[in-house]
Coordinates of C-alpha atoms in Angstrom, one line a residue:
X201 CA -32.7 25.2 1.1
X202 CA -30.0 23.4 1.2
X203 CA -31.7 20.1 0.9
X204 CA -28.1 17.6 -0.5
X205 CA -26.5 18.4 3.2
X206 CA -30.0 18.1 5.2
X207 CA -30.7 15.3 3.9
X208 CA -27.0 13.0 4.9
X209 CA -27.6 14.3 8.3
X210 CA -30.6 12.5 8.5
X211 CA -30.4 9.6 7.0
X212 CA -27.4 9.2 3.6
X213 CA -24.5 9.2 6.5
X214 CA -26.1 7.4 8.7
X215 CA -26.8 4.5 5.9
X216 CA -23.2 5.0 5.3
X217 CA -21.9 4.6 9.0
X218 CA -24.4 1.7 9.4
X219 CA -22.9 0.3 6.0
X220 CA -18.9 0.7 7.0
X221 CA -19.7 -0.3 10.1
X222 CA -22.0 -3.7 9.3
X223 CA -19.0 -4.7 7.3
X224 CA -16.3 -3.8 9.2
X225 CA -18.4 -6.5 11.5
X226 CA -18.9 -9.5 9.1
X227 CA -15.3 -10.8 10.1
X228 CA -17.0 -10.7 13.4
X229 CA -20.0 -13.1 13.1
X230 CA -17.9 -15.0 10.2
X231 CA -15.5 -17.0 13.0
X232 CA -18.9 -18.0 15.3
X233 CA -21.7 -19.4 13.1
X234 CA -19.7 -18.9 8.4
X235 CA -23.2 -21.1 7.4
X236 CA -25.0 -18.6 8.3
X237 CA -24.1 -14.9 7.2
X238 CA -25.3 -15.8 3.5
X239 CA -26.7 -12.2 1.1
X240 CA -30.2 -13.8 0.6
X241 CA -29.0 -12.3 -3.1
X242 CA -26.8 -12.2 -5.0
X243 CA -28.0 -8.7 -6.7
X244 CA -30.1 -5.5 -4.8
X245 CA -34.0 -5.8 -5.3
X246 CA -33.6 -2.1 -5.2
X247 CA -31.8 -1.6 -8.3
X248 CA -35.5 -1.5 -10.2
X249 CA -36.4 1.7 -8.4
X250 CA -32.4 3.3 -10.0
X251 CA -31.7 4.6 -13.2
X252 CA -29.8 3.8 -15.3
X253 CA -28.2 7.2 -15.2
X254 CA -26.7 6.4 -11.3
X255 CA -23.8 7.6 -10.7
X256 CA -23.7 5.5 -7.8
X257 CA -25.6 2.3 -6.3
X258 CA -24.3 1.0 -2.3
X259 CA -26.0 -2.3 -1.3
X260 CA -25.6 -3.7 1.7
X261 CA -27.2 -7.7 1.5
X262 CA -27.3 -9.3 4.4
X263 CA -29.4 -7.7 7.8
X264 CA -26.9 -6.1 9.9
X265 CA -28.7 -7.7 13.1
X266 CA -27.7 -10.8 12.7
X267 CA -23.9 -9.5 13.1
X268 CA -24.9 -10.1 16.6
X269 CA -21.2 -9.8 17.3
X270 CA -21.1 -5.8 17.0
X271 CA -23.7 -5.5 19.9
X272 CA -20.3 -6.8 22.3
X273 CA -18.8 -3.8 20.8
X274 CA -21.9 -1.6 21.3
X275 CA -20.7 0.3 18.0
X276 CA -23.9 -0.9 16.1
X277 CA -26.5 0.3 19.4
X278 CA -24.8 3.2 19.4
X279 CA -24.8 3.7 16.2
X280 CA -28.4 2.4 15.7
X281 CA -29.2 4.9 18.7
X282 CA -27.6 7.9 17.6
X283 CA -29.1 7.3 13.7
X284 CA -32.5 8.2 14.2
X285 CA -32.3 10.1 17.8
X286 CA -33.1 12.8 16.9
X287 CA -36.1 11.8 14.9
X288 CA -37.7 10.3 17.9
X289 CA -37.3 6.1 16.5
X290 CA -36.6 3.5 17.8
X291 CA -34.6 1.2 16.4
X292 CA -35.7 -1.5 17.9
X293 CA -39.7 -1.2 18.3
X294 CA -39.6 0.9 14.9
X295 CA -37.7 -0.7 12.2
X296 CA -35.8 -4.4 13.7
X297 CA -39.4 -5.9 13.5
X298 CA -40.2 -4.7 9.5
X299 CA -36.4 -4.7 8.0
X300 CA -35.3 -7.0 5.3
X301 CA -31.9 -8.1 3.7
X302 CA -31.6 -5.7 1.6
X303 CA -30.0 -1.2 2.6
X304 CA -29.8 0.3 -0.5
X305 CA -27.8 4.3 -1.1
X306 CA -28.1 6.0 -4.7
X307 CA -27.5 9.3 -5.7
X308 CA -30.9 9.0 -8.7
X309 CA -29.1 12.6 -10.7
X310 CA -26.9 14.9 -10.7
X311 CA -29.3 17.9 -10.7
X312 CA -33.3 17.3 -9.2
X313 CA -34.6 19.8 -10.7
X314 CA -31.6 20.2 -13.5
X315 CA -31.4 23.9 -12.7
X316 CA -27.9 25.4 -12.3
X317 CA -28.8 28.7 -12.0
X318 CA -30.6 26.8 -8.4
X319 CA -26.9 25.4 -8.0
X320 CA -26.5 21.0 -7.9
X321 CA -29.2 19.2 -6.2
X322 CA -28.1 16.0 -5.9
X323 CA -31.9 13.4 -5.5
X324 CA -30.4 11.1 -3.7
X325 CA -32.4 7.3 -2.3
X326 CA -32.5 5.1 0.1
X327 CA -34.5 1.8 -0.1
X328 CA -34.9 -0.2 3.2
X329 CA -36.7 -4.5 2.2
X330 CA -39.6 -4.7 4.7
X331 CA -40.4 -8.8 5.5
X332 CA -43.2 -7.4 7.1
X333 CA -45.1 -5.4 5.1
X334 CA -48.1 -3.8 7.7
X335 CA -45.6 -2.9 10.8
X336 CA -42.8 -0.7 8.2
X337 CA -46.3 0.9 6.2
X338 CA -47.1 2.2 10.5
X339 CA -43.5 3.2 11.0
X340 CA -43.7 5.4 7.9
X341 CA -46.9 6.7 9.5
X342 CA -45.2 7.4 12.7
X343 CA -42.5 9.0 11.3
X344 CA -43.6 11.2 9.9
X345 CA -46.7 11.7 12.2
X346 CA -43.6 12.9 14.3
X347 CA -42.0 15.1 12.3
X348 CA -45.6 16.6 11.6
X349 CA -45.5 17.7 15.7
X350 CA -42.0 19.2 15.1
X351 CA -43.4 21.5 13.1
X352 CA -43.1 19.6 9.8
X353 CA -46.2 20.4 7.2
X354 CA -46.6 17.3 5.8
X355 CA -48.3 16.4 2.3
X356 CA -50.2 13.1 1.0
X357 CA -50.3 12.2 -2.4
X358 CA -51.9 9.6 -4.4
X359 CA -48.9 8.4 -7.2
X360 CA -50.0 5.9 -10.0
X361 CA -51.0 3.6 -7.1
X362 CA -48.4 4.5 -4.1
X363 CA -49.4 7.0 -1.4
X364 CA -46.0 9.8 -1.2
X365 CA -45.6 11.3 1.9
X366 CA -43.0 14.7 2.3
X367 CA -43.1 17.8 5.2
X368 CA -42.6 20.9 3.9
X369 CA -39.4 21.4 6.1
X370 CA -38.8 24.8 8.1
X371 CA -34.9 25.7 6.9
X372 CA -33.0 24.4 9.4
X373 CA -35.0 20.5 9.4
X374 CA -34.4 18.4 7.6
X375 CA -36.1 17.7 4.5
X376 CA -37.6 14.1 3.8
X377 CA -39.9 12.6 1.1
X378 CA -40.7 8.2 1.8
X379 CA -43.2 6.1 0.9
X380 CA -43.9 2.3 1.3
X381 CA -43.7 0.5 -2.1
X382 CA -45.4 -2.3 -2.5
X383 CA -44.5 -6.1 -0.8
X384 CA -40.5 -5.3 -0.6
X385 CA -40.1 -1.5 -0.2
X386 CA -39.5 1.3 2.3
X387 CA -38.0 4.8 0.2
X388 CA -36.5 7.9 1.8
X389 CA -36.2 10.3 -0.3
X390 CA -34.9 14.2 -0.5
X391 CA -37.2 15.6 -2.7
X392 CA -40.4 13.4 -3.4
X393 CA -39.5 13.7 -7.4
X394 CA -37.1 11.5 -6.3
X395 CA -39.6 9.2 -5.3
X396 CA -42.0 10.0 -8.8
X397 CA -39.1 8.9 -10.4
X398 CA -38.1 5.6 -8.7
X399 CA -42.4 4.3 -9.3
X400 CA -41.2 5.4 -12.8
X401 CA -38.2 3.8 -13.3
X402 CA -40.1 0.5 -12.0
X403 CA -43.7 1.0 -13.5
X404 CA -40.8 1.4 -17.3
X405 CA -38.1 -1.3 -16.8
X406 CA -36.3 0.2 -19.7
X407 CA -34.7 3.6 -17.8
X408 CA -33.6 2.4 -14.3
X409 CA -30.7 0.4 -13.7
X410 CA -31.8 -3.2 -14.5
X411 CA -31.9 -2.7 -17.8
X412 CA -28.5 -0.9 -18.8
X413 CA -25.9 -3.2 -20.5
X414 CA -23.0 -1.7 -18.7
X415 CA -25.3 -3.2 -15.3
X416 CA -25.6 -6.1 -16.6
X417 CA -22.0 -7.7 -18.2
X418 CA -21.4 -5.7 -14.8
X419 CA -23.3 -8.5 -12.9
X420 CA -22.6 -11.2 -14.6
X421 CA -18.9 -10.7 -12.5
X422 CA -21.0 -10.9 -9.1
X423 CA -18.3 -13.8 -7.7
X424 CA -20.9 -16.2 -5.5
X425 CA -21.7 -14.9 -1.5
X426 CA -21.1 -11.4 -1.8
X427 CA -22.9 -9.6 1.1
X428 CA -21.9 -5.6 -0.7
X429 CA -21.6 -3.7 -3.3
X430 CA -21.4 -0.8 -5.1
X431 CA -22.2 0.2 -8.3
X432 CA -20.3 2.8 -10.5
X433 CA -21.1 4.7 -13.1
X434 CA -17.3 6.1 -14.0
X435 CA -18.1 8.6 -16.7
X436 CA -21.4 10.3 -14.1
X437 CA -19.3 9.8 -11.5
X438 CA -16.8 12.0 -13.2
X439 CA -19.3 15.2 -14.0
X440 CA -20.9 14.7 -10.9
X441 CA -17.2 15.5 -9.5
X442 CA -17.2 18.8 -12.0
X443 CA -14.1 17.1 -14.1
X444 CA -13.4 16.1 -17.7
X445 CA -10.9 12.8 -17.7
X446 CA -8.2 13.5 -20.4
X447 CA -8.5 9.2 -20.9
X448 CA -12.2 7.2 -21.3
X449 CA -10.4 3.8 -21.2
X450 CA -13.5 2.1 -18.4
X451 CA -17.2 3.2 -17.9
X452 CA -18.0 0.9 -14.7
X453 CA -17.0 -0.6 -12.1
X454 CA -18.8 -2.9 -9.9
X455 CA -16.9 -3.8 -6.0
X456 CA -18.6 -6.7 -4.1
X457 CA -17.4 -8.3 -0.3
X458 CA -17.4 -11.8 0.3
X459 CA -15.8 -13.0 3.2
X460 CA -13.1 -15.6 2.8
X461 CA -12.3 -17.3 6.2
X462 CA -8.8 -15.1 6.5
X463 CA -10.3 -12.2 6.0
X464 CA -12.6 -10.0 4.1
X465 CA -12.1 -9.9 0.0
X466 CA -13.3 -6.3 -1.8
X467 CA -12.9 -7.5 -4.9
X468 CA -14.1 -4.7 -8.2
X469 CA -14.3 -5.4 -12.4
X470 CA -13.2 -2.3 -14.1
X471 CA -15.1 -2.4 -17.2
X472 CA -15.1 -1.2 -21.0
X473 CA -16.3 -1.3 -25.1
X474 CA -12.2 -1.8 -26.1
X475 CA -10.2 -5.2 -26.1
X476 CA -7.3 -4.1 -23.8
X477 CA -4.3 -6.2 -23.1
X478 CA -2.4 -7.3 -19.8
X479 CA 0.7 -6.0 -19.3
X480 CA 2.6 -9.0 -18.9
X481 CA 1.7 -12.5 -18.7
X482 CA -0.2 -13.4 -15.6
X483 CA 1.6 -15.0 -13.1
X484 CA 0.7 -18.1 -11.7
X485 CA 2.9 -18.1 -8.7
X486 CA 5.1 -15.5 -6.5
X487 CA 8.1 -13.8 -7.8
X488 CA 10.9 -15.4 -6.9
X489 CA 12.5 -11.9 -6.1
X490 CA 10.9 -11.9 -3.1
X491 CA 12.8 -14.0 -1.8
X492 CA 15.4 -10.9 -1.2
X493 CA 12.3 -9.0 1.1
X494 CA 12.8 -9.2 4.9
X495 CA 10.0 -10.5 5.4
X496 CA 10.0 -7.1 8.2
X497 CA 9.4 -5.2 5.1
X498 CA 5.6 -3.2 5.4
X499 CA 4.9 -2.5 1.6
X500 CA 5.8 -4.6 -0.9
X501 CA 5.4 -4.9 -4.8
X502 CA 5.9 -7.3 -7.5
X503 CA 5.0 -8.9 -11.0
X504 CA 6.8 -9.2 -14.5
X505 CA 8.4 -6.1 -16.8
X506 CA 7.6 -2.8 -16.0
X507 CA 8.9 -1.4 -19.6
X508 CA 5.2 -0.7 -20.4
X509 CA 3.7 0.1 -17.5
X510 CA 2.9 4.0 -18.5
X511 CA 1.5 3.3 -21.9
X512 CA -0.5 -0.5 -19.9
X513 CA -4.5 -0.8 -18.9
X514 CA -3.1 -0.6 -15.9
X515 CA -1.7 2.5 -15.8
X516 CA -5.0 4.0 -18.0
X517 CA -7.1 3.2 -14.9
X518 CA -5.1 4.6 -12.5
X519 CA -4.5 8.0 -14.6
X520 CA -8.2 7.7 -15.4
X521 CA -9.6 6.5 -11.3
X522 CA -6.4 9.2 -10.2
X523 CA -9.1 12.1 -11.9
X524 CA -12.2 11.2 -10.9
X525 CA -10.9 10.5 -7.2
X526 CA -8.5 13.6 -6.9
X527 CA -9.5 16.0 -9.5
X528 CA -5.3 16.2 -10.1
X529 CA -2.0 13.8 -11.1
X530 CA -0.7 14.0 -8.0
X531 CA -3.0 11.1 -5.8
X532 CA -1.6 8.6 -2.2
X533 CA 0.8 6.5 -4.4
X534 CA 3.1 9.5 -5.6
X535 CA 2.7 10.2 -1.1
X536 CA 3.1 6.6 0.4
X537 CA 6.1 6.0 -2.6
X538 CA 7.7 9.0 -1.6
X539 CA 11.3 7.9 -0.8
X540 CA 11.9 6.6 -4.4
X541 CA 10.1 10.0 -6.0
X542 CA 12.5 11.4 -3.3
X543 CA 15.9 9.1 -5.0
X544 CA 13.3 10.4 -8.6
X545 CA 13.9 14.0 -7.6
X546 CA 17.7 14.3 -6.1
X547 CA 19.0 12.1 -8.5
X548 CA 17.6 13.6 -11.4
X549 CA 16.3 10.5 -13.1
X550 CA 13.4 9.9 -14.7
X551 CA 12.0 6.3 -13.2
X552 CA 10.1 5.0 -16.0
X553 CA 12.8 5.6 -19.1
X554 CA 15.9 5.1 -16.1
X555 CA 14.9 2.3 -14.3
X556 CA 11.4 0.4 -16.2
X557 CA 12.0 0.3 -19.4
X558 CA 14.5 -2.4 -18.7
X559 CA 12.8 -4.2 -16.8
X560 CA 11.5 -6.7 -17.9
X561 CA 11.5 -10.1 -16.1
X562 CA 10.2 -10.5 -12.3
X563 CA 10.2 -7.5 -10.2
X564 CA 10.5 -6.8 -6.4
X565 CA 9.7 -2.9 -4.7
X566 CA 9.7 -2.8 -1.2
X567 CA 9.7 -0.3 1.6
X568 CA 10.8 -0.6 5.2
X569 CA 9.3 1.2 7.8
X570 CA 11.2 3.9 10.6
X571 CA 9.3 5.2 13.0
X572 CA 11.5 8.2 13.2
X573 CA 13.2 8.6 10.2
X574 CA 12.7 8.0 6.0
X575 CA 11.3 4.6 5.2
X576 CA 14.3 2.5 3.4
X577 CA 13.9 1.2 -0.1
X578 CA 14.8 -2.2 -1.5
X579 CA 14.9 -2.5 -5.3
X580 CA 14.9 -6.1 -6.4
X581 CA 15.2 -7.1 -10.3
X582 CA 16.2 -9.9 -12.1
X583 CA 19.4 -10.5 -14.7
X584 CA 19.1 -9.9 -18.2
X585 CA 21.5 -8.2 -20.4
X586 CA 19.1 -5.4 -20.6
X587 CA 19.9 -5.2 -16.3
X588 CA 23.0 -4.9 -17.0
X589 CA 23.0 -2.4 -19.1
X590 CA 20.9 -0.4 -17.1
X591 CA 23.6 -1.7 -14.1
X592 CA 25.7 1.1 -16.5
X593 CA 23.5 3.4 -16.1
X594 CA 23.2 4.4 -13.2
X595 CA 26.8 4.1 -12.4
X596 CA 26.9 6.2 -14.8
X597 CA 24.2 9.0 -14.3
X598 CA 25.7 8.6 -10.6
X599 CA 28.6 10.0 -11.7
X600 CA 27.5 13.0 -13.7
X601 CA 25.5 13.5 -10.1
X602 CA 29.4 14.3 -7.9
X603 CA 28.8 10.6 -6.9
X604 CA 31.3 7.8 -6.7
X605 CA 31.1 4.6 -7.0
X606 CA 32.9 2.7 -4.9
X607 CA 33.9 -1.3 -4.2
X608 CA 32.8 -2.7 -0.8
X609 CA 32.1 -6.1 1.2
X610 CA 29.5 -7.4 3.6
X611 CA 29.1 -10.7 4.8
X612 CA 32.0 -11.6 2.2
X613 CA 29.4 -11.3 -1.1
X614 CA 30.5 -8.1 -3.2
X615 CA 29.1 -4.9 -3.0
X616 CA 28.9 -2.1 -4.3
X617 CA 27.9 1.6 -3.5
X618 CA 27.6 5.0 -4.8
X619 CA 28.9 7.3 -2.4
X620 CA 28.7 11.0 -1.6
X621 CA 32.4 12.4 0.3
X622 CA 31.4 15.5 2.3
X623 CA 32.7 17.9 4.7
X624 CA 32.4 17.9 8.8
X625 CA 34.2 21.0 10.7
X626 CA 34.8 21.1 14.5
X627 CA 36.7 23.6 16.8
X628 CA 40.1 23.1 18.1
X629 CA 41.4 24.0 21.1
X630 CA 44.6 25.4 19.8
X631 CA 44.8 29.0 18.8
X632 CA 40.5 28.7 18.0
X633 CA 41.8 26.3 15.0
X634 CA 39.0 24.7 13.0
X635 CA 39.8 21.5 12.0
X636 CA 38.3 18.8 9.8
X637 CA 37.0 15.7 9.2
X638 CA 35.9 14.1 5.5
X639 CA 32.6 11.2 6.3
X640 CA 31.5 9.7 3.2
X641 CA 28.1 9.5 2.4
X642 CA 25.9 6.1 0.7
X643 CA 23.3 7.6 -1.4
X644 CA 22.6 4.2 -3.0
X645 CA 23.7 0.4 -3.7
X646 CA 23.7 -2.5 -5.8
X647 CA 25.3 -6.6 -5.5
X648 CA 24.1 -9.8 -7.4
X649 CA 22.9 -12.3 -5.6
X650 CA 22.5 -15.3 -7.8
X651 CA 19.7 -14.4 -10.7
X652 CA 19.0 -10.8 -9.4
X653 CA 20.1 -7.5 -9.5
X654 CA 19.3 -6.1 -6.1
X655 CA 19.6 -2.6 -5.1
X656 CA 18.7 -0.4 -1.1
X657 CA 18.6 2.8 -0.1
X658 CA 22.0 1.8 2.9
X659 CA 24.1 0.1 4.4
X660 CA 21.8 -1.1 7.0
X661 CA 19.2 -2.5 4.9
X662 CA 20.9 -4.6 2.2
X663 CA 23.0 -6.2 5.5
X664 CA 20.0 -7.8 6.5
X665 CA 18.5 -8.6 3.3
X666 CA 22.3 -10.9 3.6
X667 CA 22.2 -11.6 7.0
X668 CA 18.8 -12.8 7.4
X669 CA 18.3 -15.4 4.5
X670 CA 15.3 -17.6 5.7
X671 CA 13.6 -14.5 7.2
X672 CA 12.1 -13.1 3.6
X673 CA 8.3 -12.1 3.3
X674 CA 7.2 -15.1 0.8
X675 CA 8.1 -17.0 4.4
X676 CA 6.2 -14.7 6.9
X677 CA 2.6 -16.3 7.4
X678 CA 0.4 -13.3 7.6
X679 CA 2.1 -13.1 3.6
X680 CA 1.6 -16.5 2.6
X681 CA -2.4 -16.7 3.9
X682 CA -3.0 -12.7 2.7
X683 CA -1.3 -13.7 -1.2
X684 CA -3.3 -16.9 -1.1
X685 CA -7.1 -15.0 -1.1
X686 CA -6.3 -14.0 -3.9
X687 CA -6.7 -16.0 -7.4
X688 CA -4.0 -17.2 -9.1
X689 CA -2.5 -16.9 -12.7
X690 CA -2.1 -12.8 -11.3
X691 CA -0.3 -10.7 -12.1
X692 CA 2.2 -9.5 -9.1
X693 CA 0.8 -8.6 -5.9
X694 CA 1.1 -4.8 -3.3
X695 CA 1.5 -6.1 0.0
X696 CA 0.6 -3.9 3.1
X697 CA 1.3 -4.6 6.9
X698 CA -1.1 -2.2 8.2
X699 CA 0.4 -2.6 11.6
X700 CA 4.3 -1.7 10.5
X701 CA 2.8 1.7 8.0
X702 CA -0.1 3.1 9.6
X703 CA 2.6 5.7 11.2
X704 CA 3.7 6.1 7.4
X705 CA 0.5 5.7 6.4
X706 CA -1.2 8.6 7.8
X707 CA 1.3 10.8 7.2
X708 CA 1.4 11.1 4.1
X709 CA -2.2 10.9 4.0
X710 CA -4.4 12.9 6.7
X711 CA -7.6 11.8 5.4
X712 CA -6.8 8.3 6.7
X713 CA -7.4 9.3 10.1
X714 CA -11.1 10.4 9.3
X715 CA -11.1 6.9 7.8
X716 CA -10.5 5.5 10.9
X717 CA -12.6 7.3 12.5
X718 CA -15.8 6.3 11.0
X719 CA -14.4 2.9 11.0
X720 CA -12.5 2.3 13.9
X721 CA -13.6 -1.5 14.4
X722 CA -12.3 -2.8 10.9
X723 CA -9.0 -0.5 11.4
X724 CA -8.1 -1.7 15.4
X725 CA -8.3 -5.5 14.1
X726 CA -6.7 -4.8 10.4
X727 CA -3.6 -7.1 9.9
X728 CA -2.4 -6.4 6.4
X729 CA -4.0 -5.3 2.4
X730 CA -3.4 -7.5 -0.6
X731 CA -3.9 -6.4 -3.6
X732 CA -4.2 -7.7 -6.9
X733 CA -5.4 -7.6 -10.6
X734 CA -6.9 -10.7 -11.7
X735 CA -8.8 -12.7 -14.6
X736 CA -8.5 -13.1 -18.7
X737 CA -12.0 -10.9 -20.0
X738 CA -10.2 -9.2 -22.8
X739 CA -12.8 -6.4 -22.3
X740 CA -12.8 -6.0 -18.6
X741 CA -9.9 -5.4 -15.9
X742 CA -10.6 -7.6 -12.6
X743 CA -8.8 -7.3 -9.4
X744 CA -9.3 -7.2 -5.5
X745 CA -8.2 -6.0 -2.4
X746 CA -8.2 -8.6 0.8
X747 CA -8.1 -7.1 4.5
X748 CA -6.6 -9.8 6.8
X749 CA -8.8 -8.9 9.9
X750 CA -6.3 -10.1 13.4
X751 CA -8.9 -12.3 14.2
X752 CA -8.7 -14.6 11.8

């Protein structure tokens, strides 16, 4: 029997969906009653049941029924009904009266029986806090009695003072084990051994997650008012995925979701035992290069000093995360920034060596999405002697690729264009002779404005920069609200306008369509997201993703 699959089908998938929908609804409730939606605790109490060798633990620290506005969308009601329909359980009657302010889901072990011959069978633990222990005990008895009536063979045992109920299900049914522990929690698992281990973890504190030095350091990074969190033991996550990481700098990660009057901030901290150094000095305000990025940009990246990016701790984190998530060097950013990757391939250049190496000051990179064509790109860099030398090198590379460097003028601004001459033919009516015309195709342009050198993909984009100087992204109210939610100082921003870039993202990253279905209430109201890194601890890398929502 595939215990992992059967348990996910009954509770794990539903619990994850409940977390997604509940989180998606935070902003609806916040707009109505911000003072009432506060986590009852900053840390999950169920961590005492979870092994310190657990790869992942996710917790919602608020009762989902407090998100009343979701009921208007009927999303939460539908989920509650469908989640327990198979078991004959009525959420409102059987669960709502006793459910408390915490739902925690954890993978407790990578293999329940530690027998490699029968495959890897992870242990799953779902902990629901209870505010009425007697009613929750009645629920557990009711749940298993219904399963017995459906044909399951029940087993009951007393383990260290706790009554465990499990079923020896038929292959077509779901294997389930449950217990009420003390006065605070109802536990469900996909094997009785998972429950016994959970009880052992409570009675031998050095075994549970709260005794882990990594977890203790991580929870100290939690912001106040977090309503949900996730903790990941990164080496074990990699092992779970069957991966051998080329470099292992970061040991653990903690993620917390915090409400903001303008949206939702997902703050994360990566912890390491090594000393880390930021790729560049932190910035106390947005870089001036952003003044040349039009408000129409769908993606904008800004910061300072790209020269040591490849060897920075941020880059090491990205390589580790990419290997862990994808199992390969291919990642979402390379797909999203495909227009820039195409330039690199077409010109035969290496971005880190031929461009990033001479960018030691401010920079901004942007994509301007088009519905039917490849997005236009912009690259702005602060002037310096190294930049002048870099531009000369790019001109030389362009010439070696058969391009001409031609001067142009737009709105009295002198511009250098990298152009390619092509021929077009058409049949002539006279003696069927072909006639030829020569066309000039622009492969890129650059010009100097103030203290910045600006590169673009085409004439239209350059013209937009020159003629809409008072309509830059830094004047965009949505961008202003988004970066205001990110603490200062920081390392710069990655800003994505979801409404402008959704089609592009879905083409480049098809799995997003599935994610959108799971989090429909959230994505239907997502306006933009902004990513940044900040913090001064030399043994952790802290950052956040701010989700700007339409109604905020």
